[in-house]
Each structure stands twice: as C-alpha cells, then as structure tokens.
PDB file of C-alpha atoms in Angstrom:
ATOM      1  CA  UNK A   1     -29.203 129.413-122.117  1.00 94.00           C
ATOM      2  CA  UNK A   2     -29.423 125.761-121.446  1.00 95.00           C
ATOM      3  CA  UNK A   3     -28.955 123.819-124.508  1.00 97.00           C
ATOM      4  CA  UNK A   4     -28.726 120.297-125.453  1.00 98.00           C
ATOM      5  CA  UNK A   5     -27.283 119.589-129.118  1.00 98.00           C
ATOM      6  CA  UNK A   6     -27.045 116.153-130.370  1.00 98.00           C
ATOM      7  CA  UNK A   7     -24.785 114.925-133.094  1.00 97.00           C
ATOM      8  CA  UNK A   8     -23.764 111.808-134.790  1.00 97.00           C
ATOM      9  CA  UNK A   9     -26.839 110.545-136.293  1.00 94.00           C
ATOM     10  CA  UNK A  10     -26.932 108.875-139.595  1.00 97.00           C
ATOM     11  CA  UNK A  11     -28.050 105.750-141.813  1.00 98.00           C
ATOM     12  CA  UNK A  12     -26.230 102.229-140.529  1.00 98.00           C
ATOM     13  CA  UNK A  13     -26.863  98.861-141.906  1.00 98.00           C
ATOM     14  CA  UNK A  14     -28.185  96.009-139.631  1.00 98.00           C
ATOM     15  CA  UNK A  15     -25.793  94.630-137.424  1.00 98.00           C
ATOM     16  CA  UNK A  16     -23.816  97.975-137.623  1.00 98.00           C
ATOM     17  CA  UNK A  17     -22.648 100.193-134.622  1.00 98.00           C
ATOM     18  CA  UNK A  18     -23.302 103.945-134.312  1.00 98.00           C
ATOM     19  CA  UNK A  19     -22.503 106.752-131.681  1.00 98.00           C
ATOM     20  CA  UNK A  20     -24.325 109.731-130.905  1.00 98.00           C
ATOM     21  CA  UNK A  21     -23.218 112.491-128.528  1.00 98.00           C
ATOM     22  CA  UNK A  22     -24.772 115.413-127.071  1.00 98.00           C
ATOM     23  CA  UNK A  23     -23.364 118.364-126.048  1.00 98.00           C
ATOM     24  CA  UNK A  24     -24.494 120.346-123.102  1.00 98.00           C
ATOM     25  CA  UNK A  25     -24.493 124.101-121.932  1.00 97.00           C
ATOM     26  CA  UNK A  26     -25.983 126.527-119.875  1.00 96.00           C
ATOM     27  CA  UNK A  27     -26.050 124.187-116.530  1.00 96.00           C
ATOM     28  CA  UNK A  28     -23.904 122.322-114.097  1.00 97.00           C
ATOM     29  CA  UNK A  29     -23.589 119.229-115.919  1.00 97.00           C
ATOM     30  CA  UNK A  30     -22.599 117.355-112.977  1.00 96.00           C
ATOM     31  CA  UNK A  31     -25.390 118.041-110.988  1.00 96.00           C
ATOM     32  CA  UNK A  32     -28.273 116.326-113.367  1.00 97.00           C
ATOM     33  CA  UNK A  33     -28.880 112.879-114.639  1.00 97.00           C
ATOM     34  CA  UNK A  34     -29.072 112.565-118.184  1.00 98.00           C
ATOM     35  CA  UNK A  35     -31.720 110.646-120.522  1.00 98.00           C
ATOM     36  CA  UNK A  36     -31.695 109.184-123.792  1.00 98.00           C
ATOM     37  CA  UNK A  37     -35.242 108.926-125.322  1.00 98.00           C
ATOM     38  CA  UNK A  38     -36.386 107.989-128.793  1.00 98.00           C
ATOM     39  CA  UNK A  39     -39.177 108.271-131.305  1.00 98.00           C
ATOM     40  CA  UNK A  40     -39.290 105.902-134.114  1.00 98.00           C
ATOM     41  CA  UNK A  41     -41.217 107.834-137.055  1.00 97.00           C
ATOM     42  CA  UNK A  42     -44.983 108.495-136.146  1.00 96.00           C
ATOM     43  CA  UNK A  43     -44.708 106.957-132.878  1.00 98.00           C
ATOM     44  CA  UNK A  44     -44.525 107.562-129.278  1.00 98.00           C
ATOM     45  CA  UNK A  45     -41.789 108.412-126.952  1.00 98.00           C
ATOM     46  CA  UNK A  46     -39.563 105.424-125.389  1.00 98.00           C
ATOM     47  CA  UNK A  47     -36.993 105.925-123.040  1.00 98.00           C
ATOM     48  CA  UNK A  48     -34.139 103.729-123.422  1.00 97.00           C
ATOM     49  CA  UNK A  49     -31.002 105.076-121.216  1.00 98.00           C
ATOM     50  CA  UNK A  50     -30.151 107.158-118.033  1.00 98.00           C
ATOM     51  CA  UNK A  51     -27.183 107.988-116.219  1.00 98.00           C
ATOM     52  CA  UNK A  52     -26.578 109.478-112.806  1.00 97.00           C
ATOM     53  CA  UNK A  53     -24.897 113.063-112.483  1.00 96.00           C
ATOM     54  CA  UNK A  54     -21.371 111.443-111.467  1.00 96.00           C
ATOM     55  CA  UNK A  55     -21.661 108.804-114.381  1.00 96.00           C
ATOM     56  CA  UNK A  56     -21.865 106.023-111.400  1.00 95.00           C
ATOM     57  CA  UNK A  57     -24.935 104.760-111.935  1.00 96.00           C
ATOM     58  CA  UNK A  58     -26.613 103.670-115.319  1.00 97.00           C
ATOM     59  CA  UNK A  59     -30.029 102.379-116.368  1.00 97.00           C
ATOM     60  CA  UNK A  60     -31.399 100.609-119.779  1.00 98.00           C
ATOM     61  CA  UNK A  61     -34.545  99.458-121.392  1.00 97.00           C
ATOM     62  CA  UNK A  62     -34.753  96.037-121.698  1.00 97.00           C
ATOM     63  CA  UNK A  63     -35.138  96.986-125.561  1.00 97.00           C
ATOM     64  CA  UNK A  64     -31.602  97.760-125.771  1.00 98.00           C
ATOM     65  CA  UNK A  65     -29.654  96.505-122.585  1.00 98.00           C
ATOM     66  CA  UNK A  66     -26.772  94.818-123.816  1.00 98.00           C
ATOM     67  CA  UNK A  67     -26.595  96.250-127.219  1.00 98.00           C
ATOM     68  CA  UNK A  68     -26.461  99.921-125.961  1.00 98.00           C
ATOM     69  CA  UNK A  69     -24.177 101.899-123.633  1.00 98.00           C
ATOM     70  CA  UNK A  70     -24.428 105.202-122.148  1.00 98.00           C
ATOM     71  CA  UNK A  71     -21.583 107.443-120.595  1.00 98.00           C
ATOM     72  CA  UNK A  72     -20.661 110.763-119.929  1.00 98.00           C
ATOM     73  CA  UNK A  73     -17.669 112.777-120.032  1.00 98.00           C
ATOM     74  CA  UNK A  74     -18.054 115.192-117.258  1.00 96.00           C
ATOM     75  CA  UNK A  75     -14.972 117.446-118.469  1.00 96.00           C
ATOM     76  CA  UNK A  76     -16.390 117.821-121.607  1.00 97.00           C
ATOM     77  CA  UNK A  77     -20.009 118.037-120.722  1.00 98.00           C
ATOM     78  CA  UNK A  78     -20.855 115.516-123.053  1.00 98.00           C
ATOM     79  CA  UNK A  79     -23.092 112.694-123.082  1.00 98.00           C
ATOM     80  CA  UNK A  80     -22.853 109.686-125.467  1.00 98.00           C
ATOM     81  CA  UNK A  81     -24.885 106.594-126.399  1.00 98.00           C
ATOM     82  CA  UNK A  82     -22.982 103.993-127.885  1.00 98.00           C
ATOM     83  CA  UNK A  83     -25.512 101.637-130.029  1.00 98.00           C
ATOM     84  CA  UNK A  84     -24.095  98.163-131.559  1.00 98.00           C
ATOM     85  CA  UNK A  85     -25.964  95.183-133.257  1.00 98.00           C
ATOM     86  CA  UNK A  86     -28.245  97.600-134.456  1.00 98.00           C
ATOM     87  CA  UNK A  87     -31.711  96.818-135.813  1.00 98.00           C
ATOM     88  CA  UNK A  88     -34.219  98.149-137.829  1.00 98.00           C
ATOM     89  CA  UNK A  89     -36.576  98.764-134.990  1.00 98.00           C
ATOM     90  CA  UNK A  90     -33.599 101.211-133.777  1.00 98.00           C
ATOM     91  CA  UNK A  91     -34.916 103.416-136.456  1.00 98.00           C
ATOM     92  CA  UNK A  92     -35.861 106.367-134.413  1.00 98.00           C
ATOM     93  CA  UNK A  93     -35.118 110.417-133.261  1.00 98.00           C
ATOM     94  CA  UNK A  94     -32.748 109.937-130.347  1.00 98.00           C
ATOM     95  CA  UNK A  95     -33.291 112.931-127.907  1.00 98.00           C
ATOM     96  CA  UNK A  96     -31.069 113.461-125.045  1.00 98.00           C
ATOM     97  CA  UNK A  97     -33.078 115.098-122.217  1.00 98.00           C
ATOM     98  CA  UNK A  98     -31.756 116.745-118.803  1.00 98.00           C
ATOM     99  CA  UNK A  99     -33.354 115.172-115.706  1.00 97.00           C
ATOM    100  CA  UNK A 100     -34.421 117.280-112.819  1.00 96.00           C
ATOM    101  CA  UNK A 101     -32.785 115.064-110.456  1.00 93.00           C
ATOM    102  CA  UNK A 102     -28.906 114.577-109.902  1.00 94.00           C
ATOM    103  CA  UNK A 103     -29.962 110.407-110.135  1.00 92.00           C
ATOM    104  CA  UNK A 104     -32.318 108.496-112.004  1.00 92.00           C
ATOM    105  CA  UNK A 105     -35.275 107.985-109.632  1.00 92.00           C
ATOM    106  CA  UNK A 106     -38.906 108.385-108.745  1.00 93.00           C
ATOM    107  CA  UNK A 107     -38.600 112.346-109.264  1.00 90.00           C
ATOM    108  CA  UNK A 108     -36.832 111.863-112.531  1.00 93.00           C
ATOM    109  CA  UNK A 109     -38.556 114.349-115.389  1.00 97.00           C
ATOM    110  CA  UNK A 110     -37.066 115.916-118.125  1.00 98.00           C
ATOM    111  CA  UNK A 111     -37.094 119.523-118.330  1.00 97.00           C
ATOM    112  CA  UNK A 112     -34.678 120.062-121.467  1.00 98.00           C
ATOM    113  CA  UNK A 113     -34.723 118.141-124.475  1.00 98.00           C
ATOM    114  CA  UNK A 114     -32.125 118.161-127.375  1.00 98.00           C
ATOM    115  CA  UNK A 115     -33.801 118.596-131.241  1.00 97.00           C
ATOM    116  CA  UNK A 116     -32.870 115.090-131.958  1.00 98.00           C
ATOM    117  CA  UNK A 117     -30.595 113.160-133.646  1.00 98.00           C
ATOM    118  CA  UNK A 118     -31.937 110.799-136.722  1.00 98.00           C
ATOM    119  CA  UNK A 119     -30.632 107.545-136.629  1.00 98.00           C
ATOM    120  CA  UNK A 120     -31.962 105.122-139.764  1.00 98.00           C
ATOM    121  CA  UNK A 121     -31.019 101.153-139.610  1.00 98.00           C
ATOM    122  CA  UNK A 122     -31.598  99.906-143.130  1.00 97.00           C
ATOM    123  CA  UNK A 123     -29.878  97.803-145.797  1.00 96.00           C
TER     124      UNK A 123
ATOM    125  CA  UNK B   1     -42.658  95.465-117.481  1.00 93.00           C
ATOM    126  CA  UNK B   2     -44.788  98.216-116.088  1.00 96.00           C
ATOM    127  CA  UNK B   3     -47.106  99.991-118.422  1.00 97.00           C
ATOM    128  CA  UNK B   4     -48.907 103.517-118.577  1.00 98.00           C
ATOM    129  CA  UNK B   5     -52.338 103.427-120.774  1.00 98.00           C
ATOM    130  CA  UNK B   6     -53.524 106.814-122.156  1.00 98.00           C
ATOM    131  CA  UNK B   7     -56.512 107.123-124.633  1.00 98.00           C
ATOM    132  CA  UNK B   8     -55.296 107.793-127.920  1.00 98.00           C
ATOM    133  CA  UNK B   9     -57.090 110.588-128.841  1.00 98.00           C
ATOM    134  CA  UNK B  10     -59.017 113.318-126.719  1.00 98.00           C
ATOM    135  CA  UNK B  11     -61.442 116.195-128.390  1.00 98.00           C
ATOM    136  CA  UNK B  12     -62.537 119.540-126.690  1.00 98.00           C
ATOM    137  CA  UNK B  13     -64.052 122.623-127.670  1.00 98.00           C
ATOM    138  CA  UNK B  14     -62.135 125.879-127.326  1.00 97.00           C
ATOM    139  CA  UNK B  15     -62.500 127.517-123.823  1.00 97.00           C
ATOM    140  CA  UNK B  16     -63.840 123.819-122.439  1.00 98.00           C
ATOM    141  CA  UNK B  17     -61.572 121.602-119.924  1.00 98.00           C
ATOM    142  CA  UNK B  18     -60.158 118.570-121.198  1.00 98.00           C
ATOM    143  CA  UNK B  19     -58.956 115.585-119.221  1.00 98.00           C
ATOM    144  CA  UNK B  20     -56.300 113.264-120.122  1.00 98.00           C
ATOM    145  CA  UNK B  21     -55.773 110.159-118.146  1.00 98.00           C
ATOM    146  CA  UNK B  22     -52.904 107.744-117.638  1.00 98.00           C
ATOM    147  CA  UNK B  23     -53.465 104.523-115.843  1.00 98.00           C
ATOM    148  CA  UNK B  24     -51.103 101.943-114.217  1.00 98.00           C
ATOM    149  CA  UNK B  25     -51.029  99.914-111.427  1.00 97.00           C
ATOM    150  CA  UNK B  26     -50.624 101.623-108.333  1.00 97.00           C
ATOM    151  CA  UNK B  27     -49.635 104.711-110.422  1.00 98.00           C
ATOM    152  CA  UNK B  28     -50.946 106.782-107.270  1.00 97.00           C
ATOM    153  CA  UNK B  29     -47.745 105.616-105.202  1.00 97.00           C
ATOM    154  CA  UNK B  30     -45.374 106.447-107.910  1.00 97.00           C
ATOM    155  CA  UNK B  31     -44.800 110.366-109.141  1.00 97.00           C
ATOM    156  CA  UNK B  32     -46.338 110.971-112.711  1.00 98.00           C
ATOM    157  CA  UNK B  33     -44.982 113.750-114.937  1.00 98.00           C
ATOM    158  CA  UNK B  34     -46.584 115.108-118.162  1.00 98.00           C
ATOM    159  CA  UNK B  35     -45.123 116.431-121.712  1.00 98.00           C
ATOM    160  CA  UNK B  36     -46.599 118.428-124.555  1.00 98.00           C
ATOM    161  CA  UNK B  37     -45.140 117.742-127.904  1.00 98.00           C
ATOM    162  CA  UNK B  38     -46.110 119.799-131.103  1.00 98.00           C
ATOM    163  CA  UNK B  39     -45.412 118.116-134.321  1.00 97.00           C
ATOM    164  CA  UNK B  40     -41.890 118.515-135.535  1.00 96.00           C
ATOM    165  CA  UNK B  41     -40.948 119.627-131.856  1.00 97.00           C
ATOM    166  CA  UNK B  42     -39.260 118.197-128.754  1.00 98.00           C
ATOM    167  CA  UNK B  43     -41.230 117.301-126.148  1.00 98.00           C
ATOM    168  CA  UNK B  44     -41.966 119.966-123.178  1.00 98.00           C
ATOM    169  CA  UNK B  45     -42.350 119.512-119.798  1.00 98.00           C
ATOM    170  CA  UNK B  46     -45.560 120.304-118.317  1.00 98.00           C
ATOM    171  CA  UNK B  47     -46.140 118.838-114.641  1.00 98.00           C
ATOM    172  CA  UNK B  48     -43.751 116.679-112.578  1.00 98.00           C
ATOM    173  CA  UNK B  49     -43.998 114.732-109.533  1.00 98.00           C
ATOM    174  CA  UNK B  50     -47.880 114.765-110.456  1.00 98.00           C
ATOM    175  CA  UNK B  51     -48.687 118.677-109.871  1.00 98.00           C
ATOM    176  CA  UNK B  52     -46.004 120.860-110.126  1.00 98.00           C
ATOM    177  CA  UNK B  53     -45.399 123.472-113.145  1.00 98.00           C
ATOM    178  CA  UNK B  54     -42.129 124.434-114.146  1.00 97.00           C
ATOM    179  CA  UNK B  55     -41.533 127.973-114.635  1.00 96.00           C
ATOM    180  CA  UNK B  56     -43.358 129.346-117.952  1.00 97.00           C
ATOM    181  CA  UNK B  57     -45.977 126.720-117.915  1.00 98.00           C
ATOM    182  CA  UNK B  58     -49.496 128.301-117.794  1.00 97.00           C
ATOM    183  CA  UNK B  59     -51.435 127.639-114.795  1.00 97.00           C
ATOM    184  CA  UNK B  60     -54.163 126.268-116.878  1.00 98.00           C
ATOM    185  CA  UNK B  61     -52.396 123.295-117.100  1.00 98.00           C
ATOM    186  CA  UNK B  62     -52.617 120.675-113.802  1.00 98.00           C
ATOM    187  CA  UNK B  63     -52.314 117.805-112.536  1.00 98.00           C
ATOM    188  CA  UNK B  64     -53.658 115.004-110.206  1.00 98.00           C
ATOM    189  CA  UNK B  65     -52.518 111.554-109.563  1.00 98.00           C
ATOM    190  CA  UNK B  66     -54.676 108.832-107.182  1.00 97.00           C
ATOM    191  CA  UNK B  67     -55.357 104.862-107.116  1.00 97.00           C
ATOM    192  CA  UNK B  68     -54.097 104.112-110.525  1.00 98.00           C
ATOM    193  CA  UNK B  69     -54.988 106.991-112.548  1.00 98.00           C
ATOM    194  CA  UNK B  70     -53.080 110.042-113.332  1.00 98.00           C
ATOM    195  CA  UNK B  71     -54.813 113.033-114.517  1.00 98.00           C
ATOM    196  CA  UNK B  72     -53.860 116.060-116.751  1.00 98.00           C
ATOM    197  CA  UNK B  73     -56.432 118.831-116.830  1.00 98.00           C
ATOM    198  CA  UNK B  74     -56.281 121.440-119.169  1.00 98.00           C
ATOM    199  CA  UNK B  75     -58.836 124.491-118.421  1.00 98.00           C
ATOM    200  CA  UNK B  76     -59.932 127.185-120.929  1.00 97.00           C
ATOM    201  CA  UNK B  77     -58.620 125.056-123.473  1.00 98.00           C
ATOM    202  CA  UNK B  78     -57.031 126.834-126.490  1.00 97.00           C
ATOM    203  CA  UNK B  79     -56.127 126.152-130.348  1.00 97.00           C
ATOM    204  CA  UNK B  80     -52.340 126.265-129.224  1.00 97.00           C
ATOM    205  CA  UNK B  81     -52.752 123.482-127.003  1.00 98.00           C
ATOM    206  CA  UNK B  82     -53.560 120.984-129.944  1.00 98.00           C
ATOM    207  CA  UNK B  83     -50.602 118.502-129.645  1.00 98.00           C
ATOM    208  CA  UNK B  84     -49.825 115.086-128.277  1.00 98.00           C
ATOM    209  CA  UNK B  85     -49.566 114.612-124.623  1.00 98.00           C
ATOM    210  CA  UNK B  86     -47.445 111.825-122.989  1.00 98.00           C
ATOM    211  CA  UNK B  87     -47.445 110.951-119.250  1.00 98.00           C
ATOM    212  CA  UNK B  88     -44.299 109.398-117.628  1.00 98.00           C
ATOM    213  CA  UNK B  89     -43.369 107.499-114.444  1.00 98.00           C
ATOM    214  CA  UNK B  90     -40.314 105.678-112.726  1.00 96.00           C
ATOM    215  CA  UNK B  91     -40.958 102.201-112.132  1.00 94.00           C
ATOM    216  CA  UNK B  92     -38.244  99.164-111.363  1.00 91.00           C
ATOM    217  CA  UNK B  93     -35.040 101.554-112.220  1.00 93.00           C
ATOM    218  CA  UNK B  94     -36.683 102.296-115.448  1.00 96.00           C
ATOM    219  CA  UNK B  95     -38.586 105.207-116.985  1.00 97.00           C
ATOM    220  CA  UNK B  96     -41.833 104.599-118.394  1.00 98.00           C
ATOM    221  CA  UNK B  97     -43.750 106.540-120.821  1.00 98.00           C
ATOM    222  CA  UNK B  98     -47.338 106.155-121.761  1.00 98.00           C
ATOM    223  CA  UNK B  99     -48.279 105.842-125.315  1.00 98.00           C
ATOM    224  CA  UNK B 100     -49.306 109.333-126.062  1.00 98.00           C
ATOM    225  CA  UNK B 101     -52.729 111.064-126.588  1.00 98.00           C
ATOM    226  CA  UNK B 102     -53.342 113.512-129.587  1.00 98.00           C
ATOM    227  CA  UNK B 103     -55.531 116.404-128.132  1.00 98.00           C
ATOM    228  CA  UNK B 104     -57.601 118.116-130.693  1.00 98.00           C
ATOM    229  CA  UNK B 105     -59.337 121.111-130.024  1.00 98.00           C
ATOM    230  CA  UNK B 106     -62.224 121.787-132.614  1.00 92.00           C
TER     231      UNK B 106
END
C-alpha cells in the first residue's frame, strides 16, 4: 500500500525554524517527483515546493523562495522541508504529495497525499 | 504570476450534471488536473492531463480543456460528491492551484 506520513509539525514563534518530514512507502521513491502543498485554515490549496526523483531539480513558490528548502533522502525514502524565517502567514497544514511524473513538469499531478502536518506560527 | 480562477460555489440537484470551470490565460495550451477534497480529508486526484481518470475514479467524472477554460463535469451527481474541487496546472516551473469551488448538492 502506498503511504505518505508527515511528521515534525508544531508551534513555532515568528522568525523561528521548523523541519517537517514525510516518510514514504509502497512505491519506488526515486521514480517520482514529490511536492509540498499547504492549506491554511479554511483556505484553499497552495503549492510551495517540488523536487525531482533524483533530487537534482527543485522548484519553489515565490512566497517561500529563499526561506524554505526542500530535500529528499532516497536511501531512507524520506522527503523533508526546512522552513526558516517563519511568518504568521505560514500557518497551515503541510501535505507531502507524490507526483505522477519523475520530474516536476507540465504533466505534474499529485496522485497520493499524506494526511498533513500542522504548523502554527505564533508568539 | 499565473492565476487560475474558479467560481467560489456551484449548486446542483441530485442526478443532474455539474460543471465546474477553471480559467487561466491560454490554459488550453497546458494540462489541467482536478482534485476533490472533503472536510477533514486530504485531496484526491480526479483527473490528470485534462481528461484522464486514475484508477478507482468513477466514470461520472470527466474533463475538458480548451482556449482559456478547463471544465470538470460530474454527471449524475450524487450526495457524496458534495465537496471542494480544485483545478491545477503547471506554469513557469511552478504548480498553480485554482482557488477552489464548493459544490453543494441539494
């Protein structure tokens, strides 16, 4: 069974840092790109970052560029998102999502989603 | 930056056809996909590459994409289809989601 399980969410003060991770199982991790998609309470979906199957290509939304870093450890089947300089507007549920494609591209579509990790940025 | 525009809400009677639109500049030149999200749940991929259904998605979900508008069509809408629906496309090395449409079945 294909599974994505996020961890590492929590409460952090503005300006602080947090790392969320996603442990995957049930498919060949290196064959698929992965993304992080967040959803603020009561709001819609917002894509924030993607990484190719090899990890050699990364992409970011303007809202997080320079503050967040996506990475993957293909030996441990784990996806991570390092979040620095956090702001109140970063408060959201952070989902990892499996892409149907090996690299982020015009054919990208997310066919498996984790349940999400809640990140709250507040003093 | 690229934007995808969806109507905030759509209403449909049970058994009828619901159409949810997604508009963006030259969207027809890109691939559109669609997700369904029910309260408290993660999104589910309904359609990818405009018209393709992943395994397990009922045939009543179909799609089209031409010009500047992609459309999700739900035929024979059921009460269980009441949910939020999001379109998504790729532009300039980023993924873009529409703002979402709440489908009410009444």
